[in-house]
RNA sequence: GGUCCCAUCGUCUAGAGGCCUAGGACGUGGCCCUCUCAAGGCUAAAACACGGGUUCAAAUCCCGUUGGGACCGCCA
């Protein structure tokens, strides 16, 4: 019988849930779900100066939005200080850790000096041999790292990575203010929470040997490790604000669908043959570290946009009509709380779905269906609302006034009658009408548009266009 | 500076020594469809970083070079 898979996502609440964090969370989530395991959320807030409750809430909000539901937590490290302290005491008693009386200033100075001399900026372990306390100094606690031998990280993605123990230094596990540090708490928590697989960013690979020694000192077995490649910006530097939106919720606001973002994120570093689009079920079914790449990936907004358009095309109009409402409010097409005819909205979205890449675009296009008056695009007006089209528009208006069945079929027949009579192509009539009714030159098929706009508004808009021409 | 990681089209990637004349996707160009714009279809340009090995055979294995990244905190 094998041990049940238990994984965790452990962000520090010093910012919003960003793209990189979301991808790490996603891979943890997929691995847990694939193995019928447990996905734990843990907030690493031991840095009390930078962590805030607002960011914790923001991270939870981001997780919920992209549908990464966790099974346990969120646990907060600040709630567990007594646990860490007791582990520190144990190590101290067993001689596996020691008090360090060097001040932060001294250490900083030595670090700079070492850098300047081209030496490795490592703690030299001088307090290790100290016989007694230094009066008047509040000490920190350091871990006694072995000074010989080597440590092997057996990584699920990278294979065996070997570190010389001489490269590792006696790092601080408890600050002089009695708060524990990351490399220590992460191990204590992973032990306590019985984490079986540590799945995290590549940037932690170099920390792993240190942590392995903590496991050993505490007398526990190490979990399996999987270090994910980083996500970079277009200049190959670590993804940051400079590269545009990095917060997950920013994509929500821009009108992206959470599933599209998830689909995009998963393909950054993971693949399944040539398949590009995956349902959540497929992701869970197919996910495996064997298909995770090792190289860092550049974030490509264009591809995300394409995926989003695919997700919109494949969403039901009913679903989209619910999702688009906040965006209609945001782009000021409807007022907060304003009701729309649901069945009508669904029909309208049917025509717009495959030409909207985001919910924002969809909302904007819906504008000419909903608004009372349309604003003409200047160029479109000049090109199509002129003497050449005037008579056609007048004639069409007269014709449509009499039409009983304001449907696509009826409209098409009316258009055909006029174009045949004048010996012109459909486009010669459709484009002026399109400008008259939508204000621009791009829209769904003209008959669909008119049917959805309805007889009354169509006639009003034709009238206004004719007046505009003069 | 030291240590560690990484390296296929501009970007995401397929590739497990012969199935590779290196495949797919985004983006870009062209064509088709067409009332416009999309969507869709077809099509084109576009990559194994470099140098040595190993092998009958290397994108694939090994070594080196170069280039990128991460870590070296009383941050996580």
Short mmCIF file of C-alpha atoms (C1' of nucleotides) in Angstrom, two decimals:
data_model
loop_
_atom_site.label_atom_id
_atom_site.label_comp_id
_atom_site.label_asym_id
_atom_site.label_seq_id
_atom_site.Cartn_x
_atom_site.Cartn_y
_atom_site.Cartn_z
CA UNK A 1 0.00 0.00 0.00
CA UNK A 2 1.37 3.35 -0.99
CA UNK A 3 1.23 6.52 0.99
CA UNK A 4 -1.47 8.98 0.04
CA UNK A 5 -0.18 11.94 -1.95
CA UNK A 6 -0.18 15.19 0.02
CA UNK A 7 1.04 18.37 -1.62
CA UNK A 8 0.93 22.03 -0.73
CA UNK A 9 1.06 25.45 -2.26
CA UNK A 10 2.83 27.82 0.12
CA UNK A 11 2.77 31.44 -1.03
CA UNK A 12 3.97 34.30 1.09
CA UNK A 13 1.40 37.09 1.36
CA UNK A 14 3.66 39.89 0.24
CA UNK A 15 1.76 40.48 -2.99
CA UNK A 16 -1.13 39.28 -5.12
CA UNK A 17 -1.34 35.80 -6.58
CA UNK A 18 0.83 36.22 -9.63
CA UNK A 19 1.27 34.20 -12.79
CA UNK A 20 4.24 32.21 -11.52
CA UNK A 21 2.61 31.41 -8.21
CA UNK A 22 -0.59 30.41 -9.93
CA UNK A 23 1.28 27.98 -12.15
CA UNK A 24 3.00 26.43 -9.14
CA UNK A 25 -0.35 26.15 -7.38
CA UNK A 26 -1.87 24.63 -10.51
CA UNK A 27 0.78 21.93 -10.84
CA UNK A 28 0.35 21.05 -7.18
CA UNK A 29 -3.40 20.93 -7.63
CA UNK A 30 -3.20 18.77 -10.75
CA UNK A 31 -0.76 16.37 -9.15
CA UNK A 32 -3.00 16.03 -6.11
CA UNK A 33 -6.15 15.50 -8.13
CA UNK A 34 -4.45 13.11 -10.53
CA UNK A 35 -3.36 10.95 -7.62
CA UNK A 36 -6.50 11.36 -5.61
CA UNK A 37 -4.39 13.10 -3.04
CA UNK A 38 -4.72 16.11 -0.79
CA UNK A 39 -3.98 19.69 -1.78
CA UNK A 40 -3.05 21.95 1.10
CA UNK A 41 -2.83 25.71 1.18
CA UNK A 42 -0.32 27.22 3.54
CA UNK A 43 0.43 30.88 4.02
CA UNK A 44 4.09 31.57 4.72
CA UNK A 45 3.85 34.81 6.60
CA UNK A 46 6.83 34.64 8.93
CA UNK A 47 8.08 37.90 7.47
CA UNK A 48 5.80 40.03 9.55
CA UNK A 49 6.95 43.31 8.11
CA UNK A 50 5.95 42.48 4.57
CA UNK A 51 3.00 40.14 5.00
CA UNK A 52 -0.51 41.55 5.12
CA UNK A 53 -4.00 40.15 5.60
CA UNK A 54 -5.13 41.96 2.47
CA UNK A 55 -2.67 39.95 0.41
CA UNK A 56 -3.79 36.73 2.04
CA UNK A 57 -7.33 37.51 0.96
CA UNK A 58 -6.10 38.48 -2.51
CA UNK A 59 -4.32 35.16 -2.88
CA UNK A 60 -7.39 33.21 -1.81
CA UNK A 61 -9.47 35.23 -4.24
CA UNK A 62 -7.08 34.40 -7.06
CA UNK A 63 -7.07 30.71 -6.18
CA UNK A 64 -10.85 30.61 -6.14
CA UNK A 65 -11.13 32.46 -9.41
CA UNK A 66 -9.00 29.97 -11.31
CA UNK A 67 -10.80 27.15 -9.57
CA UNK A 68 -7.96 25.67 -7.56
CA UNK A 69 -9.88 24.41 -4.57
CA UNK A 70 -7.76 23.23 -1.69
CA UNK A 71 -8.59 20.47 0.76
CA UNK A 72 -6.85 21.69 3.90
CA UNK A 73 -5.95 25.13 5.16
CA UNK A 74 -5.28 27.88 4.68
CA UNK A 75 -2.79 27.40 7.48
CA UNK A 76 -0.79 30.37 8.65
CA UNK A 77 2.73 30.02 9.88
CA UNK A 78 2.25 32.84 12.32
CA UNK A 79 -0.26 30.58 14.10
CA UNK A 80 2.38 27.93 14.53
CA UNK A 81 5.27 29.75 16.16
CA UNK A 82 5.18 27.57 19.28
CA UNK A 83 5.66 24.51 17.07
CA UNK A 84 8.76 25.97 15.42
CA UNK A 85 10.14 27.11 18.75
CA UNK A 86 9.87 23.65 20.23
CA UNK A 87 11.69 22.16 17.24
CA UNK A 88 14.41 24.78 17.63
CA UNK A 89 14.77 23.82 21.28
CA UNK A 90 15.13 20.19 20.36
CA UNK A 91 17.90 20.96 17.88
CA UNK A 92 19.60 23.19 20.42
CA UNK A 93 19.49 20.49 23.09
CA UNK A 94 20.82 17.90 20.71
CA UNK A 95 23.69 20.16 19.70
CA UNK A 96 22.43 20.39 16.12
CA UNK A 97 21.93 24.12 16.36
CA UNK A 98 23.67 26.88 18.30
CA UNK A 99 23.32 30.47 19.39
CA UNK A 100 24.95 33.10 17.24
CA UNK A 101 25.87 36.44 18.73
CA UNK A 102 27.00 38.16 15.56
CA UNK A 103 24.98 41.28 14.86
CA UNK A 104 23.17 41.86 11.61
CA UNK A 105 25.51 44.79 10.93
CA UNK A 106 28.62 42.70 11.45
CA UNK A 107 27.31 40.02 9.15
CA UNK A 108 26.43 42.51 6.50
CA UNK A 109 29.91 43.99 6.68
CA UNK A 110 31.57 40.59 6.38
CA UNK A 111 29.34 39.70 3.47
CA UNK A 112 30.33 42.83 1.61
CA UNK A 113 33.98 42.23 2.33
CA UNK A 114 33.78 38.67 1.07
CA UNK A 115 32.07 39.84 -2.11
CA UNK A 116 34.70 42.50 -2.64
CA UNK A 117 37.47 39.94 -2.22
CA UNK A 118 35.69 37.65 -4.62
CA UNK A 119 35.05 35.09 -1.94
CA UNK A 120 31.86 33.30 -1.21
CA UNK A 121 29.65 35.37 1.10
CA UNK A 122 29.00 32.64 3.59
CA UNK A 123 28.73 32.64 7.36
CA UNK A 124 32.02 31.33 8.75
CA UNK A 125 30.50 29.46 11.70
CA UNK A 126 32.50 31.36 14.30
CA UNK A 127 29.83 31.17 17.03
CA UNK A 128 29.63 27.40 16.74
CA UNK A 129 32.56 26.92 19.10
CA UNK A 130 31.46 29.55 21.59
CA UNK A 131 31.46 28.19 25.14
CA UNK A 132 29.04 30.63 26.73
CA UNK A 133 26.68 33.47 25.92
CA UNK A 134 27.89 36.95 25.06
CA UNK A 135 26.50 39.31 27.67
CA UNK A 136 24.08 41.94 26.48
CA UNK A 137 23.55 40.39 23.08
CA UNK A 138 20.27 38.76 22.04
CA UNK A 139 21.35 35.81 19.91
CA UNK A 140 19.87 34.23 16.83
CA UNK A 141 19.98 30.48 16.36
CA UNK A 142 21.92 28.83 13.58
CA UNK A 143 21.79 25.32 12.25
CA UNK A 144 24.99 23.26 12.37
CA UNK A 145 25.58 22.16 8.82
CA UNK A 146 27.83 19.18 8.17
CA UNK A 147 31.17 20.37 6.84
CA UNK A 148 32.02 17.45 4.66
CA UNK A 149 30.33 15.05 2.35
CA UNK A 150 27.75 15.79 -0.25
CA UNK A 151 24.01 16.05 -0.43
CA UNK A 152 21.97 14.68 -3.28
CA UNK A 153 18.63 16.14 -4.24
CA UNK A 154 16.75 13.52 -6.18
CA UNK A 155 14.40 15.68 -8.17
CA UNK A 156 11.41 14.34 -10.08
CA UNK A 157 12.03 16.78 -12.89
CA UNK A 158 15.80 17.35 -12.85
CA UNK A 159 17.11 14.01 -11.72
CA UNK A 160 19.94 13.79 -9.19
CA UNK A 161 21.50 17.13 -8.29
CA UNK A 162 24.64 16.94 -6.17
CA UNK A 163 25.81 19.62 -3.74
CA UNK A 164 29.06 19.70 -1.80
CA UNK A 165 28.26 20.28 1.86
CA UNK A 166 31.15 22.72 2.08
CA UNK A 167 29.02 25.02 -0.05
CA UNK A 168 26.29 25.08 2.57
CA UNK A 169 26.59 27.42 5.52
CA UNK A 170 25.15 27.51 9.02
CA UNK A 171 22.03 29.45 8.22
CA UNK A 172 19.81 31.16 10.77
CA UNK A 173 16.74 29.20 11.77
CA UNK A 174 15.55 31.54 14.50
CA UNK A 175 15.95 35.29 14.34
CA UNK A 176 17.02 37.30 17.36
CA UNK A 177 13.41 38.42 17.71
CA UNK A 178 12.47 34.75 18.20
CA UNK A 179 10.73 34.41 14.84
CA UNK A 180 11.71 31.41 12.72
CA UNK A 181 13.00 31.67 9.14
CA UNK A 182 11.79 30.19 5.90
CA UNK A 183 14.25 27.34 5.34
CA UNK A 184 13.36 26.02 8.77
CA UNK A 185 9.61 26.57 8.92
CA UNK A 186 9.12 25.06 5.49
CA UNK A 187 10.62 21.79 6.69
CA UNK A 188 8.79 21.75 10.01
CA UNK A 189 5.50 22.38 8.27
CA UNK A 190 6.08 19.88 5.51
CA UNK A 191 6.88 17.30 8.17
CA UNK A 192 3.90 18.22 10.34
CA UNK A 193 1.53 18.28 7.42
CA UNK A 194 2.94 14.99 6.13
CA UNK A 195 3.74 16.44 2.73
CA UNK A 196 4.82 13.70 0.33
CA UNK A 197 5.79 15.84 -2.67
CA UNK A 198 7.27 19.30 -2.59
CA UNK A 199 6.38 20.93 -5.89
CA UNK A 200 7.73 24.45 -6.20
CA UNK A 201 9.68 26.87 -8.38
CA UNK A 202 13.15 26.28 -9.64
CA UNK A 203 14.41 29.14 -7.50
CA UNK A 204 14.22 26.83 -4.48
CA UNK A 205 16.48 24.12 -5.88
CA UNK A 206 19.53 25.66 -4.23
CA UNK A 207 17.75 25.78 -0.88
CA UNK A 208 16.84 22.14 -0.99
CA UNK A 209 20.11 20.65 0.32
CA UNK A 210 19.89 22.91 3.38
CA UNK A 211 16.38 21.72 4.00
CA UNK A 212 17.35 18.10 3.54
CA UNK A 213 19.77 18.50 6.44
CA UNK A 214 16.99 19.86 8.60
CA UNK A 215 14.90 16.81 7.82
CA UNK A 216 17.82 14.63 8.82
CA UNK A 217 18.49 16.54 12.02
CA UNK A 218 14.85 16.27 12.97
CA UNK A 219 14.92 12.57 12.20
CA UNK A 220 12.42 12.58 9.35
CA UNK A 221 12.47 11.23 5.85
CA UNK A 222 12.61 13.71 3.02
CA UNK A 223 9.64 14.08 0.72
CA UNK A 224 9.99 13.84 -3.05
CA UNK A 225 10.98 17.08 -4.72
CA UNK A 226 9.87 18.52 -8.05
CA UNK A 227 11.34 21.85 -9.11
CA UNK A 228 9.41 23.61 -11.82
CA UNK A 229 11.07 25.82 -14.43
CA UNK A 230 10.55 29.56 -14.08
CA UNK A 231 8.28 31.75 -16.11
CA UNK A 232 10.08 34.66 -17.73
CA UNK A 233 9.06 37.90 -19.39
CA UNK A 234 9.60 38.65 -23.06
CA UNK A 235 13.15 39.86 -22.30
CA UNK A 236 13.90 36.53 -20.62
CA UNK A 237 14.13 38.20 -17.26
CA UNK A 238 12.06 37.03 -14.36
CA UNK A 239 8.43 38.00 -14.88
CA UNK A 240 7.69 41.33 -13.22
CA UNK A 241 5.44 44.37 -13.42
CA UNK A 242 7.54 45.63 -16.29
CA UNK A 243 6.08 42.88 -18.42
CA UNK A 244 2.51 44.07 -17.92
CA UNK A 245 -0.14 42.31 -15.94
CA UNK A 246 1.32 39.69 -13.63
CA UNK A 247 -1.46 39.44 -11.09
CA UNK A 248 -3.94 36.70 -11.86
CA UNK A 249 -6.90 38.90 -10.99
CA UNK A 250 -5.78 41.47 -13.54
CA UNK A 251 -6.72 38.90 -16.17
CA UNK A 252 -10.11 38.58 -14.61
CA UNK A 253 -10.59 42.30 -14.97
CA UNK A 254 -9.43 42.27 -18.58
CA UNK A 255 -12.11 39.75 -19.48
CA UNK A 256 -10.21 36.50 -19.57
CA UNK A 257 -11.90 33.26 -18.62
CA UNK A 258 -10.27 31.43 -15.71
CA UNK A 259 -10.17 28.16 -17.61
CA UNK A 260 -8.34 29.82 -20.49
CA UNK A 261 -5.71 31.19 -18.11
CA UNK A 262 -5.33 27.78 -16.50
CA UNK A 263 -5.00 26.15 -19.91
CA UNK A 264 -2.36 28.67 -20.91
CA UNK A 265 -0.43 28.32 -17.67
CA UNK A 266 -0.34 24.56 -17.76
CA UNK A 267 1.21 24.60 -21.22
CA UNK A 268 4.06 26.70 -19.90
CA UNK A 269 6.35 23.87 -19.03
CA UNK A 270 4.01 20.96 -19.55
CA UNK A 271 2.79 19.32 -22.72
CA UNK A 272 0.79 16.38 -23.88
CA UNK A 273 1.82 15.60 -27.44
CA UNK A 274 0.39 18.17 -29.82
CA UNK A 275 -2.75 18.92 -27.84
CA UNK A 276 -3.29 22.59 -26.99
CA UNK A 277 -6.74 22.75 -25.45
CA UNK A 278 -7.61 20.69 -22.40
CA UNK A 279 -10.66 20.38 -20.22
CA UNK A 280 -10.05 20.38 -16.48
CA UNK A 281 -10.78 16.65 -16.45
CA UNK A 282 -8.22 16.00 -19.16
CA UNK A 283 -5.60 18.00 -17.30
CA UNK A 284 -6.15 15.96 -14.18
CA UNK A 285 -6.12 12.74 -16.13
CA UNK A 286 -3.01 13.47 -18.19
CA UNK A 287 -0.85 15.41 -15.77
CA UNK A 288 2.51 13.89 -14.98
CA UNK A 289 6.00 15.15 -14.18
CA UNK A 290 7.31 13.10 -17.06
CA UNK A 291 5.87 15.68 -19.39
CA UNK A 292 7.17 18.68 -17.51
CA UNK A 293 10.07 20.40 -19.24
CA UNK A 294 13.22 21.71 -17.62
CA UNK A 295 13.75 24.97 -19.45
CA UNK A 296 12.28 28.28 -18.36
CA UNK A 297 9.36 29.54 -20.44
CA UNK A 298 8.59 33.01 -21.75
CA UNK A 299 5.10 34.30 -21.06
CA UNK A 300 3.35 35.00 -24.36
CA UNK A 301 0.25 37.21 -24.05
CA UNK A 302 -0.72 36.63 -27.70
CA UNK A 303 -1.16 32.94 -27.21
CA UNK A 304 -3.16 33.49 -24.05
CA UNK A 305 -5.42 35.82 -25.99
CA UNK A 306 -5.92 33.19 -28.67
CA UNK A 307 -6.72 30.55 -26.08
CA UNK A 308 -9.20 32.89 -24.48
CA UNK A 309 -10.95 33.41 -27.80
CA UNK A 310 -11.14 29.64 -28.21
CA UNK A 311 -12.66 29.29 -24.77
CA UNK A 312 -15.20 31.99 -25.55
CA UNK A 313 -16.14 30.30 -28.81
CA UNK A 314 -16.63 27.03 -26.98
CA UNK A 315 -18.60 28.50 -24.10
CA UNK A 316 -22.38 28.46 -24.20
CA UNK A 317 -24.01 31.79 -24.85
CA UNK A 318 -26.05 31.30 -21.68
CA UNK A 319 -22.86 31.09 -19.65
CA UNK A 320 -21.33 34.04 -21.46
CA UNK A 321 -24.40 36.17 -20.94
CA UNK A 322 -23.97 35.75 -17.21
CA UNK A 323 -20.28 36.48 -17.31
CA UNK A 324 -20.52 39.51 -19.56
CA UNK A 325 -22.91 41.51 -17.35
CA UNK A 326 -20.22 43.02 -15.09
CA UNK A 327 -18.30 44.02 -18.18
CA UNK A 328 -21.34 45.70 -19.71
CA UNK A 329 -21.56 47.73 -16.55
CA UNK A 330 -17.85 48.44 -16.58
CA UNK A 331 -17.83 49.75 -20.16
CA UNK A 332 -20.98 51.72 -19.28
CA UNK A 333 -23.32 50.05 -21.72
CA UNK A 334 -25.80 49.24 -19.03
CA UNK A 335 -26.30 50.66 -15.57
CA UNK A 336 -25.60 48.74 -12.41
CA UNK A 337 -28.60 46.54 -11.72
CA UNK A 338 -30.17 47.13 -15.13
CA UNK A 339 -32.03 44.11 -16.46
CA UNK A 340 -31.72 42.75 -19.97
CA UNK A 341 -33.97 40.33 -21.79
CA UNK A 342 -32.11 37.08 -21.17
CA UNK A 343 -33.25 35.20 -24.26
CA UNK A 344 -32.47 38.19 -26.42
CA UNK A 345 -29.01 38.56 -24.90
CA UNK A 346 -28.26 34.93 -25.61
CA UNK A 347 -29.21 35.42 -29.27
CA UNK A 348 -27.06 38.53 -29.45
CA UNK A 349 -24.07 36.74 -27.96
CA UNK A 350 -24.54 33.88 -30.41
CA UNK A 351 -23.61 36.28 -33.19
CA UNK A 352 -20.68 37.80 -31.35
CA UNK A 353 -19.06 34.84 -29.69
CA UNK A 354 -16.59 33.95 -32.38
CA UNK A 355 -15.45 37.50 -32.89
CA UNK A 356 -14.73 38.38 -29.28
CA UNK A 357 -11.41 37.47 -27.77
CA UNK A 358 -12.24 38.72 -24.30
CA UNK A 359 -15.38 39.48 -22.31
CA UNK A 360 -14.44 43.14 -22.58
CA UNK A 361 -14.50 42.91 -26.37
CA UNK A 362 -17.79 41.07 -26.20
CA UNK A 363 -19.28 43.76 -23.98
CA UNK A 364 -18.11 46.49 -26.32
CA UNK A 365 -19.61 44.79 -29.34
CA UNK A 366 -22.85 44.30 -27.49
CA UNK A 367 -22.87 48.07 -27.25
CA UNK A 368 -24.39 48.62 -30.68
CA UNK A 369 -27.10 46.10 -29.98
CA UNK A 370 -28.08 47.68 -26.71
CA UNK A 371 -27.40 51.40 -26.97
CA UNK A 372 -30.15 53.82 -27.95
CA UNK A 373 -27.94 55.71 -30.34
CA UNK A 374 -24.85 54.68 -32.22
CA UNK A 375 -21.80 56.82 -32.75
CA UNK A 376 -20.32 56.69 -36.20
CA UNK A 377 -16.75 55.89 -36.80
CA UNK A 378 -15.56 58.92 -38.82
CA UNK A 379 -13.88 57.02 -41.61
CA UNK A 380 -16.78 54.60 -41.91
CA UNK A 381 -19.22 57.47 -42.10
CA UNK A 382 -17.31 59.21 -44.87
CA UNK A 383 -16.89 56.10 -46.90
CA UNK A 384 -20.37 54.64 -46.67
CA UNK A 385 -22.86 57.28 -45.60
CA UNK A 386 -22.84 59.48 -48.66
CA UNK A 387 -24.76 60.39 -51.80
CA UNK A 388 -23.99 57.03 -53.37
CA UNK A 389 -25.78 55.11 -50.67
CA UNK A 390 -28.53 57.61 -49.87
CA UNK A 391 -31.16 56.33 -52.24
CA UNK A 392 -30.48 52.74 -51.34
CA UNK A 393 -30.92 53.52 -47.66
CA UNK A 394 -34.10 55.46 -48.26
CA UNK A 395 -35.50 52.67 -50.33
CA UNK A 396 -34.50 50.05 -47.80
CA UNK A 397 -36.13 52.02 -45.03
CA UNK A 398 -39.40 52.24 -46.92
CA UNK A 399 -39.22 48.57 -47.68
CA UNK A 400 -38.49 47.58 -44.09
CA UNK A 401 -41.29 49.73 -42.75
CA UNK A 402 -43.73 47.51 -44.59
CA UNK A 403 -42.10 44.23 -43.79
CA UNK A 404 -44.18 42.07 -41.50
CA UNK A 405 -41.64 39.42 -40.68
CA UNK A 406 -38.51 41.15 -39.34
CA UNK A 407 -36.43 38.00 -39.53
CA UNK A 408 -33.24 37.06 -41.30
CA UNK A 409 -35.17 35.44 -44.12
CA UNK A 410 -37.49 38.39 -44.53
CA UNK A 411 -34.63 40.86 -44.40
CA UNK A 412 -32.55 38.96 -46.88
CA UNK A 413 -35.46 38.99 -49.31
CA UNK A 414 -35.88 42.74 -48.87
CA UNK A 415 -32.19 43.39 -49.46
CA UNK A 416 -32.20 41.15 -52.49
CA UNK A 417 -35.10 42.97 -54.05
CA UNK A 418 -33.30 46.29 -53.78
CA UNK A 419 -29.88 45.15 -54.92
CA UNK A 420 -31.36 43.35 -57.91
CA UNK A 421 -33.42 46.33 -58.88
CA UNK A 422 -30.35 48.59 -58.83
CA UNK A 423 -27.97 45.96 -60.17
CA UNK A 424 -25.57 46.35 -57.29
CA UNK A 425 -23.83 43.84 -55.11
CA UNK A 426 -25.05 43.06 -51.65
CA UNK A 427 -22.00 44.74 -50.17
CA UNK A 428 -23.01 48.06 -51.69
CA UNK A 429 -26.08 48.05 -49.54
CA UNK A 430 -24.87 46.02 -46.57
CA UNK A 431 -21.92 48.23 -45.71
CA UNK A 432 -23.88 51.51 -45.55
CA UNK A 433 -26.52 49.75 -43.49
CA UNK A 434 -23.85 48.31 -41.25
CA UNK A 435 -22.46 51.77 -40.58
CA UNK A 436 -25.94 53.16 -40.04
CA UNK A 437 -26.83 50.46 -37.55
CA UNK A 438 -23.56 49.64 -35.78
CA UNK A 439 -21.58 52.80 -36.41
CA UNK A 440 -18.67 50.85 -37.87
CA UNK A 441 -17.68 48.57 -40.71
CA UNK A 442 -17.22 45.42 -38.74
CA UNK A 443 -20.02 43.32 -37.34
CA UNK A 444 -21.73 39.96 -37.61
CA UNK A 445 -23.77 39.25 -40.74
CA UNK A 446 -26.00 42.22 -41.49
CA UNK A 447 -29.26 40.22 -41.38
CA UNK A 448 -28.37 38.79 -37.98
CA UNK A 449 -27.54 42.25 -36.73
CA UNK A 450 -30.82 43.77 -37.92
CA UNK A 451 -32.87 40.94 -36.53
CA UNK A 452 -31.32 41.39 -33.12
CA UNK A 453 -31.45 45.17 -33.14
CA UNK A 454 -35.13 44.88 -34.08
CA UNK A 455 -37.42 46.74 -36.39
CA UNK A 456 -37.96 49.84 -34.33
CA UNK A 457 -34.32 50.64 -33.63
CA UNK A 458 -33.26 49.69 -37.14
CA UNK A 459 -35.68 52.13 -38.69
CA UNK A 460 -34.64 54.85 -36.30
CA UNK A 461 -31.00 54.34 -37.11
CA UNK A 462 -31.63 54.28 -40.86
CA UNK A 463 -33.55 57.53 -40.49
CA UNK A 464 -30.69 59.11 -38.60
CA UNK A 465 -28.19 57.95 -41.22
CA UNK A 466 -30.28 59.43 -44.00
CA UNK A 467 -30.50 62.70 -42.11
CA UNK A 468 -26.75 62.64 -41.61
CA UNK A 469 -26.19 62.37 -45.33
CA UNK A 470 -28.61 65.25 -45.76
"C1'" G B 1 32.95 35.81 -7.67
"C1'" G B 2 31.26 30.63 -6.02
"C1'" U B 3 27.56 26.81 -6.49
"C1'" C B 4 23.49 24.83 -9.04
"C1'" C B 5 20.11 24.62 -13.18
"C1'" C B 6 18.91 25.22 -18.33
"C1'" A B 7 19.58 25.40 -24.05
"C1'" U B 8 14.74 22.67 -30.86
"C1'" C B 9 11.35 28.13 -35.35
"C1'" G B 10 10.40 35.25 -32.67
"C1'" U B 11 7.32 32.51 -28.56
"C1'" C B 12 5.08 27.75 -26.25
"C1'" U B 13 6.49 22.97 -27.44
"C1'" A B 14 6.75 17.44 -29.93
"C1'" G B 15 11.12 14.52 -30.13
"C1'" A B 16 13.28 8.53 -25.08
"C1'" G B 17 19.96 6.93 -31.14
"C1'" G B 18 17.64 5.13 -37.10
"C1'" C B 19 10.42 6.47 -37.94
"C1'" C B 20 13.37 13.83 -38.88
"C1'" U B 21 13.25 16.10 -45.77
"C1'" A B 22 12.77 18.04 -37.49
"C1'" G B 23 6.03 17.76 -36.26
"C1'" G B 24 2.09 20.86 -33.84
"C1'" A B 25 0.37 25.66 -31.70
"C1'" C B 26 0.58 31.24 -31.18
"C1'" G B 27 2.18 35.23 -34.03
"C1'" U B 28 3.49 36.85 -39.29
"C1'" G B 29 2.62 36.64 -45.04
"C1'" G B 30 -0.50 34.53 -49.11
"C1'" C B 31 -4.92 32.02 -50.92
"C1'" C B 32 -10.04 30.08 -50.27
"C1'" C B 33 -14.87 31.08 -48.04
"C1'" U B 34 -17.52 35.91 -47.87
"C1'" C B 35 -22.19 41.64 -47.20
"C1'" U B 36 -17.72 43.66 -43.49
"C1'" C B 37 -15.04 41.67 -39.39
"C1'" A B 38 -14.20 37.27 -37.30
"C1'" A B 39 -14.35 31.99 -37.17
"C1'" G B 40 -12.89 28.00 -40.35
"C1'" G B 41 -9.89 25.61 -44.36
"C1'" C B 42 -5.39 25.49 -47.32
"C1'" U B 43 -0.47 27.37 -47.76
"C1'" A B 44 4.46 29.93 -47.04
"C1'" A B 45 8.64 31.79 -44.35
"C1'" A B 46 10.77 30.32 -39.66
"C1'" A B 47 14.65 26.25 -35.13
"C1'" C B 48 18.12 21.46 -33.26
"C1'" A B 49 23.59 27.76 -29.84
"C1'" C B 50 28.86 26.33 -31.11
"C1'" G B 51 33.05 22.82 -31.05
"C1'" G B 52 34.83 18.11 -30.08
"C1'" G B 53 33.95 13.04 -29.17
"C1'" U B 54 30.99 7.92 -28.73
"C1'" U B 55 28.32 5.11 -32.64
"C1'" C B 56 27.34 1.87 -38.80
"C1'" A B 57 23.88 6.02 -37.38
"C1'" A B 58 23.19 11.83 -32.88
"C1'" A B 59 18.30 17.10 -32.14
"C1'" U B 60 18.60 12.75 -28.93
"C1'" C B 61 24.49 9.99 -25.25
"C1'" C B 62 29.45 12.21 -23.19
"C1'" C B 63 32.96 16.43 -22.67
"C1'" G B 64 34.07 21.45 -23.42
"C1'" U B 65 32.78 26.51 -24.99
"C1'" U B 66 29.19 30.22 -25.27
"C1'" G B 67 24.72 32.22 -23.74
"C1'" G B 68 20.64 32.64 -20.23
"C1'" G B 69 18.62 31.89 -15.30
"C1'" A B 70 18.51 30.83 -9.97
"C1'" C B 71 20.70 30.82 -5.23
"C1'" C B 72 24.63 32.48 -1.99
"C1'" G B 73 19.66 37.43 3.66
"C1'" C B 74 18.16 37.77 11.08
"C1'" C B 75 13.27 37.63 2.58
"C1'" A B 76 10.21 33.66 1.11
#
